[in-house]
Amino acid sequence: MPAVRMKDIARDLGVSAVTVSKVLRGHPDIGQATTDRVLARVKELKYRPNLMARSLVTGRSFLVAFVVPDLVHGFFSEIAITVSTELRKHGYSILIAWTADDSEVQSSEMQHLLSVGIDAMIVATSGNDTSAFELLEERGTPYVLLDRDLHALKAPFVGGDDVLAGQLATQHLIDQGCKRIAHICGPSMSPGLRRLEGYRVAMKEAGRTVNEDYIVTPVDDGARSFQHGFEATQRLLALKPRVDGIFCFNDPLAIGSMEAIFAAGLRVPEDIAIIGCGNHPMGETLRLPLSTVDQDMKGLGEKCAKAVLALLAAPVKASTKKYILKPLLVVRKTSQRGTK
Amino acid sequence: MPAVRMKDIARDLGVSAVTVSKVLRGHPDIGQATTDRVLARVKELKYRPNLMARSLVTGRSFLVAFVVPDLVHGFFSEIAITVSTELRKHGYSILIAWTADDSEVQSSEMQHLLSVGIDAMIVATSGNDTSAFELLEERGTPYVLLDRDLHALKAPFVGGDDVLAGQLATQHLIDQGCKRIAHICGPSMSPGLRRLEGYRVAMKEAGRTVNEDYIVTPVDDGARSFQHGFEATQRLLALKPRVDGIFCFNDPLAIGSMEAIFAAGLRVPEDIAIIGCGNHPMGETLRLPLSTVDQDMKGLGEKCAKAVLALLAAPVKASTKKYILKPLLVVRKTSQRGTK
C-alpha cells in the first residue's frame, strides 16, 4: 500500500488539501467537475485515508448504517450495493443491519448501531412506530428514510412514486381487457397503502366500481413472499365471478400468485393476467416472464447516497426533502393478453 | 420497555446471574436445557441488556461483522439472516459489509470494521490473498471463514463439501445419458476449484475422458452472474461436437446458460441438460424448474453462529475446526431427460 496522502492528491490536481477533504466528506460547496477529478485521482492512487487519524481530526467514524427489513428478495440488497459503491467514493463504509421487518428488532439494532458511533443512518423502517427514531434525534444522528415514508418524522425520504406505480399497473390490466381486477396488498406502510390508492385511482378514472372482496391482504402482515401470494390467490380463486387480472404489491407475491393459478389448472395470462411491482432481476427468466413496474433500484441507491452526504455536509440543518423516483411499466408475458 | 434485569431472570428460573450472563455470551459450559430455559425467558420478558453497562463489564461490543462478496444472488443473504437470528438470541448483532468480491475493498472494509471494535468476524473472502487477515490476527480478533476456505489461515471454516457437490451434479448428468458434459467454472477459490475437482472425479469414475475444451471459465474472474453463464455457454455452443450436458458452478450461471441455449433455438433438457448448484429460492419457479445441488444455507448459517460463539467463549484457543455440510441433489426439469 503506497503512502499516498491527501496533500499529494491536492498537489497533483492543483487544488487545496481542504478541497480534497471536502470532496471526501461530500461537502456541497465543491463543484461537480472538481469532485469528479478528485474522486478519479483518489481511485487511481488507491488512496485510503488513515482511519484513526481521520476520525481524530473530523470526530467522525465514516460509517453509515443501512437498516433494512429484508435481504432475500433483492430489492434492498440492490439498493445497498449502490449506496455502498457511492459512499465508498467519499471514504464512507456502510454497515447493513437486518431487522426481519420487526419493529422491536429494529429498535434494538438501531440502539446497538448508535453505540458504535455511526455518523448517519439510512432506514427502511418496519411498522409505523416512530419511537425508535427518538434515539437518533436525541443523539443528533442524521438519518434518511428509504422506501417507507413516515410523515411524523423530520427527515429526508427516498422512494418511488407508489401511487403512480399502482396506477400504471392497474391501468395496464384495464388496457389488456381485464374486467375483474384484484389487488393483493402490501404491508400497511406507505408503499402498500399508496399502491392500493393508485389501484383505486386507476379504477375510478376508468369508471370501474371496486369490488372490495377483490382487495386481499395476505394472512400475516409481515414480509411479502411467494407463500403469501400463493395463499392470497387461493382465496381470490374461491370468489365468484372469478377475477381475470391481479395486481400484486410486489414481484415475489406475483410469482406466488402465478403458482397458485397454475396449481388450479388455469392459464396465465389467458384466464388471469398478472402484474407485480419491483422488477425483480429474475422476473425475466421465470416460467412466464413477469410483467412488473420498475422502481429504479440503482436510482434509489444513488439518491440515498446523495441524501446522506447532504446531511453529513450540513447536519445541523433539518431537511425533509423528498427524493421521489418515477416508476416505469415493464410489460412481459404474464399480462399480454392481446398478443397470445 | 420494562426494566427487566439479568438478576430477575436468574431468580425466576432459580439459576445464578452468572449462568444467565454465560448463556447470553454463548459460553459452552452451560447445558442445553438451561440455555433453552434462559433464552425462552429472555424472549418472553423482552429482556434487552443495557448495552453500555454490558460493554463496560465485559469489554465487548457484542457486534459480529459479516463480510461477504455478494448480496444479490441470495446465497449469502440467506446465511446472514440465519446468523443474525441465531446470534441475536445471545445478545449479539451482526453488521453486514459488502465487498463487491474485490480483495482491496475487503481489506478496507475489514480495517474499518476493526476500528469500531467488533468482537468477531465471519468472512466469505474474496481472492486467495491472506494479508487482510493479518490485521485480525494482530488485533486478536477471532474470525470464521465461510464458504471459501484458505488453508494458510488458522481459523474455523464453515462450508459445504464442494468436491461432493461437483460429483453429485456430474454423476446425475451421466445418469441422464449425457455423453459430452461441460463445466462452467466458478471463481478460482475453494468452492470453484473443488466443484471442478468433483466434476473430474465423477468423469473418471464413470470411465469418461474429460475434453478440456468443455471446461470453460467466464471472461471476468469475479462474481458469477446470468450474463457470465450466457456468455460462457455461447462459447460452448460454438464447439463441435456440441455438448449435451452442462454442470454450472452456481444457479445464476445455470440460468444464464439456459437463456443462451434457448436463444440459440435449442431445447433444455432434450438437446442440452443443465444443472446448477446452490438451490436458489427462485429456481423452482423458472421457465423450466432448475435442477441443482442444495447447500443447506440455513445449516451453514447455524454452523457459522455456532463457530463464532465457540470462538467468543474461548478466544485464546486457536481453532481450525471444519464445519462441513453435506450437499443434496435436487432434480427438477432442466436435467430430466428420461421423463419427457
XYZ file of C-alpha atoms in Angstrom:
680
model
C 0.000 0.000 0.000
C 1.742 3.199 -1.110
C 1.675 6.010 1.438
C -0.411 8.404 -0.620
C -1.512 11.413 1.400
C -4.349 13.848 0.936
C -1.889 16.617 0.168
C -0.283 14.571 -2.644
C -3.652 14.383 -4.337
C -4.204 18.102 -3.792
C -0.811 18.965 -5.315
C -1.327 16.638 -8.305
C -4.566 18.372 -9.156
C -3.575 21.902 -8.221
C -6.284 22.232 -5.579
C -6.059 22.713 -1.823
C -5.996 19.862 0.684
C -9.155 21.350 2.161
C -10.881 20.878 -1.195
C -9.825 17.221 -1.318
C -11.024 16.741 2.240
C -14.351 18.398 1.468
C -14.892 16.202 -1.590
C -14.223 13.119 0.503
C -16.767 14.286 3.052
C -19.336 15.025 0.327
C -19.385 18.715 1.153
C -21.793 20.558 -1.205
C -19.721 23.677 -1.926
C -17.303 21.933 -4.309
C -18.346 21.875 -7.983
C -19.075 18.654 -9.871
C -16.020 18.924 -12.163
C -13.596 19.244 -9.233
C -15.408 16.480 -7.328
C -15.067 14.148 -10.296
C -11.363 14.944 -10.740
C -10.594 14.369 -7.064
C -12.545 11.096 -6.910
C -10.887 9.843 -10.104
C -7.420 10.582 -8.686
C -8.326 9.020 -5.323
C -9.352 5.873 -7.152
C -6.295 5.892 -9.417
C -3.888 6.174 -6.487
C -5.936 3.794 -4.346
C -5.816 6.457 -1.694
C -7.136 5.197 1.582
C -7.401 7.730 4.367
C -5.789 6.795 7.655
C -8.931 5.876 9.534
C -7.719 6.628 13.005
C -6.168 9.972 12.080
C -9.183 10.895 10.023
C -11.553 10.131 12.893
C -9.429 12.120 15.330
C -9.408 15.149 13.045
C -13.036 15.018 11.996
C -14.677 13.428 15.021
C -16.386 11.059 12.623
C -16.391 7.289 12.222
C -17.110 7.432 8.455
C -19.643 4.681 8.962
C -23.211 4.866 7.724
C -25.716 2.273 8.877
C -28.212 0.795 6.423
C -31.122 -0.742 8.314
C -33.440 -2.914 6.235
C -36.327 -5.322 6.806
C -35.354 -7.833 4.115
C -32.253 -9.039 2.313
C -33.515 -12.057 0.415
C -35.830 -10.601 -2.220
C -33.107 -8.497 -3.780
C -34.758 -5.077 -3.593
C -32.897 -3.693 -0.580
C -29.744 -5.653 -1.443
C -29.571 -3.948 -4.841
C -30.030 -0.564 -3.209
C -27.406 -1.394 -0.554
C -24.869 -2.192 -3.236
C -25.333 1.136 -4.974
C -25.275 3.059 -1.685
C -22.106 1.233 -0.672
C -20.415 1.911 -4.015
C -21.366 5.601 -3.962
C -20.445 6.268 -0.334
C -17.159 4.423 -0.647
C -16.057 7.060 -3.167
C -16.276 9.524 -0.287
C -14.472 7.289 2.201
C -17.574 6.017 3.975
C -18.372 2.371 4.636
C -21.883 1.110 5.105
C -22.874 -1.399 7.737
C -26.007 -3.306 6.857
C -28.311 -4.461 9.637
C -31.287 -6.747 9.078
C -34.454 -6.292 11.154
C -36.641 -9.210 9.989
C -39.309 -6.499 9.414
C -39.860 -6.496 13.184
C -40.023 -3.091 14.855
C -38.579 -4.398 18.126
C -35.589 -5.922 16.408
C -35.222 -2.654 14.513
C -35.140 -0.653 17.752
C -32.526 -2.867 19.297
C -30.376 -2.869 16.131
C -30.569 0.919 15.881
C -29.595 1.277 19.526
C -26.682 -1.093 19.018
C -25.504 0.767 15.906
C -25.602 4.073 17.753
C -23.418 2.606 20.478
C -20.550 2.216 17.979
C -20.761 5.819 16.855
C -22.039 5.701 13.299
C -22.288 9.070 11.519
C -25.679 8.604 9.867
C -28.360 6.038 9.219
C -30.499 5.015 6.259
C -33.623 3.214 7.470
C -36.312 1.303 5.600
C -38.448 1.186 8.696
C -40.634 -1.652 9.950
C -44.095 -0.612 11.028
C -45.306 2.905 11.637
C -43.907 3.370 15.134
C -41.607 6.392 15.286
C -40.252 5.845 18.803
C -37.063 4.177 17.594
C -36.180 7.411 15.830
C -36.302 9.406 19.067
C -32.960 7.861 19.971
C -31.465 9.176 16.738
C -32.846 12.628 17.355
C -31.616 12.693 20.949
C -28.159 11.803 19.731
C -28.296 14.226 16.821
C -27.530 11.419 14.389
C -28.863 12.339 10.948
C -30.952 9.774 9.096
C -32.699 9.199 5.789
C -35.941 7.260 5.365
C -35.887 4.792 2.494
C -38.898 3.326 0.656
C -41.209 3.632 3.678
C -42.258 7.166 4.486
C -43.280 8.354 7.944
C -44.755 11.828 7.815
C -44.306 12.423 11.524
C -40.536 12.392 11.132
C -38.473 15.370 10.064
C -36.116 13.518 7.784
C -35.395 13.256 4.074
C -37.243 10.491 2.261
C -36.032 8.495 -0.744
C -38.556 6.321 -2.528
C -40.684 5.690 -5.565
C -43.960 7.347 -6.521
C -46.046 4.473 -5.224
C -49.440 5.939 -6.108
C -48.284 6.224 -9.707
C -46.866 2.683 -9.601
C -50.289 1.370 -8.552
C -51.980 3.393 -11.260
C -49.621 2.206 -14.016
C -50.057 -1.454 -13.093
C -53.844 -1.279 -12.759
C -54.305 0.823 -15.904
C -52.230 -1.726 -17.815
C -54.558 -4.560 -16.743
C -57.566 -2.424 -17.765
C -55.910 -1.808 -21.151
C -55.434 -5.558 -21.587
C -59.187 -6.024 -21.317
C -59.374 -7.307 -17.740
C -62.864 -6.810 -16.291
C -62.463 -8.029 -12.691
C -59.177 -6.749 -11.345
C -57.976 -7.776 -7.902
C -55.200 -6.366 -5.752
C -53.013 -8.324 -3.333
C -51.913 -5.744 -0.781
C -48.546 -4.983 0.710
C -47.834 -4.306 4.392
C -49.694 -1.347 5.931
C -46.873 1.118 5.379
C -46.567 3.867 2.811
C -45.653 1.711 -0.235
C -48.512 -0.724 0.381
C -51.082 1.952 1.181
C -50.054 4.148 -1.750
C -50.044 1.357 -4.342
C -53.550 0.421 -3.154
C -54.503 4.070 -3.542
C -53.100 4.030 -7.094
C -55.215 0.941 -7.841
C -58.323 2.785 -6.648
C -57.444 5.929 -8.633
C -56.968 3.953 -11.870
C -60.210 2.039 -11.353
C -62.114 5.234 -10.673
C -60.622 7.041 -13.662
C -61.694 4.139 -15.883
C -65.226 4.333 -14.449
C -64.897 0.942 -12.740
C -66.528 0.014 -9.442
C -64.104 -1.535 -6.976
C -65.304 -4.864 -5.558
C -63.872 -4.751 -2.023
C -63.748 -8.574 -1.914
C -61.146 -8.409 -4.660
C -58.752 -6.487 -2.406
C -56.988 -9.091 -0.294
C -54.309 -8.879 2.355
C -52.059 -11.896 2.928
C -52.685 -13.563 6.298
C -49.537 -12.437 8.028
C -48.995 -8.692 7.825
C -45.222 -9.017 7.718
C -42.820 -9.712 4.849
C -44.382 -10.477 1.492
C -43.201 -13.680 -0.116
C -44.123 -16.391 -2.631
C -46.143 -18.256 0.004
C -48.213 -15.201 0.820
C -49.004 -14.631 -2.842
C -49.964 -18.282 -3.251
C -52.292 -18.242 -0.253
C -53.952 -14.891 -1.092
C -54.568 -16.033 -4.676
C -56.206 -19.239 -3.476
C -58.676 -17.060 -1.570
C -59.281 -14.932 -4.677
C -59.863 -18.045 -6.808
C -62.688 -19.111 -4.470
C -64.675 -15.932 -5.302
C -67.411 -15.808 -7.969
C -67.321 -14.278 -10.511
C -63.665 -15.196 -10.833
C -61.125 -12.386 -11.152
C -59.344 -12.064 -14.520
C -56.476 -9.791 -13.523
C -54.335 -9.402 -10.381
C -52.052 -6.530 -9.496
C -49.691 -7.747 -6.778
C -47.903 -5.381 -4.410
C -44.521 -6.871 -5.360
C -42.880 -9.468 -7.602
C -42.418 -12.236 -5.012
C -46.187 -12.051 -4.331
C -46.849 -12.136 -8.088
C -44.693 -15.229 -8.521
C -46.598 -16.985 -5.729
C -49.857 -15.823 -7.276
C -48.914 -17.322 -10.635
C -48.046 -20.627 -8.984
C -51.499 -20.755 -7.361
C -53.163 -20.100 -10.735
C -51.126 -22.844 -12.416
C -51.873 -25.185 -9.499
C -55.610 -24.574 -10.023
C -55.251 -25.640 -13.665
C -55.802 -22.139 -15.031
C -53.779 -20.189 -17.581
C -51.744 -17.004 -17.276
C -52.491 -14.536 -18.855
C -55.499 -16.005 -20.781
C -57.617 -16.741 -17.694
C -55.932 -14.362 -15.274
C -53.360 -11.697 -16.143
C -50.702 -10.904 -13.531
C -48.552 -7.891 -12.857
C -46.169 -7.336 -9.942
C -44.042 -4.424 -8.854
C -40.297 -4.018 -8.244
C -38.773 -5.548 -11.379
C -37.004 -8.395 -9.604
C -33.867 -9.321 -11.598
C -35.127 -12.855 -12.086
C -38.578 -11.834 -13.321
C -37.415 -12.134 -16.899
C -36.263 -15.729 -16.587
C -39.425 -17.091 -14.973
C -41.619 -19.836 -16.450
C -43.623 -16.914 -17.835
C -41.655 -13.654 -17.851
C -43.319 -11.372 -15.316
C -44.879 -8.000 -16.105
C -43.965 -5.512 -13.430
C -43.342 -1.901 -12.509
C -39.701 -0.914 -12.335
C -38.704 1.155 -9.305
C -35.177 2.035 -10.412
C -33.233 0.438 -7.573
C -29.980 1.933 -8.803
C -31.551 5.405 -8.819
C -32.892 4.838 -5.304
C -29.422 3.867 -4.120
C -27.868 6.925 -5.730
C -30.452 9.234 -4.182
C -29.910 7.629 -0.751
C -26.192 8.270 -1.004
C -26.849 11.825 -2.128
C -29.319 12.475 0.698
C -26.930 11.092 3.314
C -23.979 13.078 2.013
C -26.089 16.237 2.090
C -26.974 15.576 5.737
C -23.367 14.841 6.634
C -22.242 18.041 4.974
C -24.752 20.143 6.917
C -26.042 18.040 9.795
C -27.496 20.909 11.786
C -29.943 21.907 9.070
C -33.092 19.757 9.406
C -34.169 18.507 5.982
C -37.416 16.912 4.941
C -36.505 16.822 1.286
C -38.323 14.151 -0.728
C -36.385 12.314 -3.409
C -39.162 10.651 -5.419
C -38.350 8.454 -8.397
C -40.786 7.835 -11.263
C -41.844 4.220 -11.754
C -41.808 2.616 -15.200
C -44.189 -0.023 -16.600
C -42.413 -3.188 -17.827
C -44.720 -5.370 -19.933
C -43.786 -9.032 -20.283
C -45.771 -12.238 -20.861
C -47.876 -12.577 -17.703
C -50.156 -9.718 -18.680
C -50.078 -9.590 -22.502
C -53.472 -10.960 -23.386
C -53.808 -9.439 -26.855
C -50.630 -10.896 -28.269
C -51.053 -14.577 -27.460
C -39.625 -1.060 27.890
C -39.898 -2.734 31.352
C -36.728 -2.547 33.431
C -36.030 -6.266 33.450
C -32.627 -7.087 34.862
C -30.411 -10.095 34.451
C -30.884 -10.978 38.113
C -34.691 -11.000 37.712
C -34.345 -13.651 35.049
C -31.927 -15.602 37.251
C -34.327 -15.501 40.211
C -37.336 -16.511 38.096
C -35.526 -19.597 36.874
C -33.674 -20.429 40.082
C -30.249 -20.104 38.490
C -27.400 -17.711 39.194
C -26.944 -14.370 37.400
C -23.580 -15.701 36.217
C -25.389 -18.549 34.454
C -27.715 -16.102 32.686
C -24.758 -13.992 31.673
C -22.876 -17.024 30.367
C -25.868 -18.145 28.303
C -26.109 -14.682 26.754
C -22.442 -14.803 25.869
C -22.785 -18.296 24.359
C -20.440 -19.817 26.932
C -20.083 -23.570 26.336
C -20.186 -24.821 29.942
C -23.944 -24.330 30.353
C -26.139 -27.296 29.388
C -28.649 -27.149 26.531
C -31.717 -27.399 28.827
C -30.643 -24.410 30.935
C -29.646 -22.456 27.832
C -33.082 -23.038 26.307
C -34.882 -22.012 29.507
C -32.856 -18.807 29.853
C -33.301 -17.833 26.209
C -37.030 -18.533 26.370
C -37.392 -16.318 29.453
C -35.231 -13.579 27.893
C -37.526 -13.589 24.877
C -40.699 -13.692 26.996
C -39.643 -10.692 29.077
C -38.193 -8.887 26.061
C -35.054 -8.506 28.138
C -32.599 -6.241 26.414
C -29.254 -5.901 28.117
C -28.095 -2.371 28.799
C -25.571 -2.094 26.011
C -23.309 0.407 27.629
C -23.231 -1.347 31.001
C -22.764 -4.673 29.330
C -19.832 -3.408 27.299
C -18.214 -1.838 30.347
C -18.474 -5.077 32.303
C -17.444 -7.445 29.553
C -15.157 -5.257 27.453
C -17.130 -6.384 24.434
C -19.189 -4.569 21.815
C -21.457 -7.575 21.141
C -21.086 -6.892 17.448
C -20.058 -9.514 14.924
C -19.156 -8.449 11.401
C -20.328 -10.493 8.432
C -18.183 -9.689 5.396
C -19.491 -11.005 2.089
C -18.722 -10.632 -1.628
C -22.332 -10.643 -2.837
C -25.779 -9.795 -1.564
C -27.898 -10.005 -4.693
C -27.915 -13.709 -5.520
C -29.465 -14.680 -2.227
C -26.887 -17.213 -1.038
C -25.034 -15.033 1.465
C -28.195 -13.078 2.333
C -29.940 -16.279 3.390
C -26.950 -17.254 5.521
C -26.779 -13.733 7.021
C -30.391 -13.961 8.114
C -29.849 -17.211 9.960
C -26.619 -15.986 11.557
C -28.369 -12.788 12.645
C -31.321 -14.682 14.114
C -29.082 -17.134 15.976
C -26.615 -14.575 17.337
C -29.392 -12.219 18.414
C -30.541 -14.911 20.874
C -27.221 -14.379 22.619
C -27.391 -10.585 22.528
C -25.103 -10.118 19.522
C -25.924 -8.012 16.470
C -24.368 -8.632 13.106
C -23.133 -5.889 10.831
C -23.055 -6.900 7.197
C -20.405 -5.417 4.925
C -20.352 -5.922 1.169
C -17.023 -6.231 -0.650
C -18.078 -6.436 -4.323
C -15.862 -9.567 -4.410
C -12.858 -7.231 -4.544
C -9.988 -8.026 -2.203
C -8.986 -4.371 -1.841
C -12.476 -3.331 -0.867
C -12.500 -6.259 1.537
C -9.275 -5.103 3.194
C -10.548 -1.600 3.637
C -13.924 -2.770 4.969
C -12.241 -5.134 7.435
C -9.955 -2.356 8.627
C -12.930 -0.053 9.042
C -14.908 -2.669 10.973
C -11.973 -3.281 13.301
C -11.838 0.428 14.049
C -15.283 0.266 15.670
C -14.303 -2.592 17.958
C -16.261 -5.592 16.733
C -15.850 -8.787 18.744
C -15.501 -11.247 15.877
C -15.797 -11.527 12.131
C -17.296 -14.007 9.685
C -15.665 -13.643 6.275
C -16.502 -15.118 2.879
C -13.232 -13.926 1.488
C -12.522 -12.505 -1.960
C -9.469 -13.926 -3.661
C -6.789 -16.029 -2.063
C -4.766 -13.229 -0.504
C -4.434 -13.714 3.245
C -2.876 -10.355 4.090
C -6.156 -8.779 5.142
C -6.368 -11.374 7.895
C -3.053 -10.302 9.400
C -4.836 -7.269 10.790
C -7.329 -9.526 12.568
C -4.564 -11.650 13.998
C -2.577 -8.631 15.170
C -5.640 -7.354 16.960
C -6.536 -10.782 18.337
C -9.990 -10.555 16.785
C -11.352 -14.063 16.248
C -12.813 -14.905 12.842
C -14.556 -17.679 10.968
C -14.101 -18.401 7.260
C -17.339 -19.010 5.394
C -17.778 -20.856 2.084
C -14.288 -20.016 0.851
C -11.517 -21.901 2.588
C -7.945 -20.650 2.904
C -5.666 -23.349 4.233
C -2.964 -20.897 5.214
C -5.196 -19.393 7.895
C -5.630 -20.828 11.352
C -9.353 -20.268 11.616
C -12.516 -22.354 11.711
C -14.165 -22.935 8.347
C -17.887 -23.344 7.628
C -18.853 -24.543 4.177
C -20.241 -27.285 2.004
C -18.470 -30.387 0.728
C -17.788 -28.884 -2.689
C -15.996 -31.871 -4.169
C -19.041 -33.990 -3.388
C -21.346 -31.291 -4.815
C -19.437 -31.417 -8.126
C -19.561 -35.200 -8.128
C -23.306 -35.356 -7.448
C -24.122 -32.880 -10.231
C -21.846 -34.511 -12.812
C -22.890 -38.052 -11.910
C -26.517 -37.009 -12.319
C -25.847 -35.766 -15.883
C -24.042 -39.047 -16.633
C -27.050 -40.967 -15.262
C -29.348 -38.961 -17.547
C -27.440 -40.256 -20.550
C -25.345 -37.164 -21.323
C -22.261 -38.031 -23.382
C -20.459 -34.695 -23.669
C -20.591 -32.952 -20.314
C -19.216 -29.446 -19.912
C -18.449 -27.461 -16.772
C -18.756 -23.692 -16.393
C -16.296 -22.854 -13.641
C -16.611 -20.684 -10.575
C -14.016 -18.195 -9.345
C -10.573 -19.643 -8.528
C -11.282 -20.090 -4.840
C -12.025 -23.246 -2.893
C -15.680 -23.720 -3.940
C -14.891 -23.286 -7.651
C -11.745 -25.401 -7.585
C -13.367 -28.160 -5.535
C -16.532 -28.392 -7.648
C -14.305 -28.693 -10.731
C -12.377 -31.427 -8.916
C -15.699 -33.187 -8.199
C -16.565 -32.976 -11.905
C -13.235 -34.622 -12.785
C -13.656 -37.327 -10.130
C -17.152 -38.241 -11.381
C -15.999 -38.328 -15.009
C -13.040 -40.522 -14.119
C -15.110 -42.907 -12.014
C -17.504 -43.312 -14.951
C -14.563 -44.071 -17.266
C -15.073 -40.840 -19.236
C -12.278 -38.800 -20.812
C -12.510 -35.108 -19.951
C -12.397 -32.839 -23.010
C -10.548 -29.803 -21.647
C -12.312 -27.547 -24.184
C -15.552 -28.327 -22.388
C -14.268 -26.729 -19.185
C -14.860 -23.001 -19.564
C -14.253 -20.053 -17.304
C -16.408 -16.935 -17.697
C -14.430 -13.983 -19.058
C -14.296 -11.965 -15.890
C -12.968 -13.947 -12.937
C -15.166 -12.076 -10.446
C -18.768 -12.572 -9.416
C -20.752 -15.164 -11.310
C -23.999 -13.954 -12.794
C -26.585 -14.617 -15.513
C -24.517 -12.696 -18.062
C -21.428 -14.780 -17.391
C -23.399 -18.006 -17.831
C -24.876 -16.711 -21.072
C -21.503 -15.727 -22.498
C -19.695 -18.922 -21.434
C -22.480 -21.048 -22.925
C -22.246 -19.212 -26.230
C -18.596 -20.240 -26.360
C -19.535 -23.849 -25.547
C -22.204 -23.874 -28.278
C -19.555 -22.965 -30.874
C -17.663 -26.221 -30.170
C -18.105 -29.391 -32.252
C -19.261 -31.952 -31.318
C -21.820 -29.992 -29.350
C -22.057 -30.594 -25.606
C -25.244 -32.278 -24.342
C -24.967 -31.514 -20.626
C -23.630 -28.583 -18.599
C -22.848 -28.509 -14.898
C -22.679 -24.861 -13.845
C -20.804 -23.719 -10.758
C -23.934 -21.981 -9.423
C -27.600 -21.338 -10.197
C -27.252 -17.797 -11.597
C -24.731 -19.159 -14.139
C -27.116 -22.019 -14.939
C -29.987 -19.603 -15.561
C -27.811 -17.565 -17.939
C -26.688 -20.795 -19.584
C -30.294 -21.842 -20.179
C -31.092 -18.471 -21.722
C -28.193 -18.872 -24.172
C -29.444 -22.337 -25.156
C -32.982 -21.026 -25.716
C -31.582 -18.062 -27.666
C -29.741 -20.498 -29.970
C -33.041 -22.253 -30.716
C -32.115 -25.397 -28.783
C -34.106 -27.294 -26.172
C -33.446 -27.927 -22.469
C -33.060 -30.727 -21.426
C -33.574 -32.622 -24.762
C -30.599 -31.063 -26.557
C -28.622 -29.939 -23.532
C -29.344 -30.829 -19.899
C -28.476 -28.245 -17.254
C -27.703 -28.455 -13.562
C -26.594 -25.656 -11.258
C -25.557 -25.538 -7.631
C -26.862 -23.592 -4.626
C -30.614 -24.197 -4.802
C -31.572 -20.580 -5.384
C -35.058 -19.983 -3.907
C -36.406 -18.941 -7.313
C -35.022 -21.966 -9.176
C -38.326 -23.754 -8.788
C -40.384 -21.007 -10.434
C -38.210 -20.611 -13.547
C -39.420 -21.120 -17.124
C -38.012 -24.603 -16.640
C -37.536 -25.510 -12.958
C -33.799 -25.799 -12.396
C -32.000 -28.934 -11.243
C -29.393 -28.045 -8.671
C -27.376 -29.120 -5.651
C -28.686 -27.847 -2.338
C -26.055 -26.442 0.027
C -28.267 -26.045 3.097
C -27.966 -22.301 3.598
C -29.828 -22.466 6.892
C -27.434 -25.129 8.155
C -24.462 -23.019 7.049
C -25.858 -20.035 8.960
C -26.392 -22.125 12.083
C -22.874 -23.525 11.921
C -21.440 -20.021 11.436
C -23.228 -18.818 14.548
C -22.043 -21.873 16.449
C -18.440 -21.426 15.321
C -18.425 -17.731 16.263
C -19.956 -18.356 19.672
C -17.351 -21.043 20.329
C -14.563 -18.575 19.478
C -16.114 -15.874 21.630
C -16.393 -18.259 24.543
C -12.725 -19.256 24.317
C -10.970 -16.695 22.116
C -7.439 -17.601 23.162
C -7.670 -21.170 21.913
C -6.828 -21.205 18.188
C -9.310 -23.368 16.337
C -9.151 -24.732 12.814
C -12.283 -26.776 13.176
C -14.059 -27.529 9.890
C -17.832 -27.460 9.821
C -18.617 -29.230 6.533
C -22.202 -29.701 5.389
C -23.289 -32.453 3.016
C -24.781 -31.286 -0.301
C -28.017 -32.775 -1.620
C -29.006 -33.382 -5.259
C -32.281 -31.649 -6.267
C -33.605 -32.970 -9.586
C -36.043 -30.736 -11.473
C -36.914 -30.290 -15.158
C -33.709 -28.881 -16.671
C -31.913 -32.209 -16.415
C -34.635 -34.873 -16.536
C -34.174 -36.314 -19.987
C -35.755 -39.711 -19.423
C -39.122 -38.441 -18.282
C -40.006 -36.024 -21.091
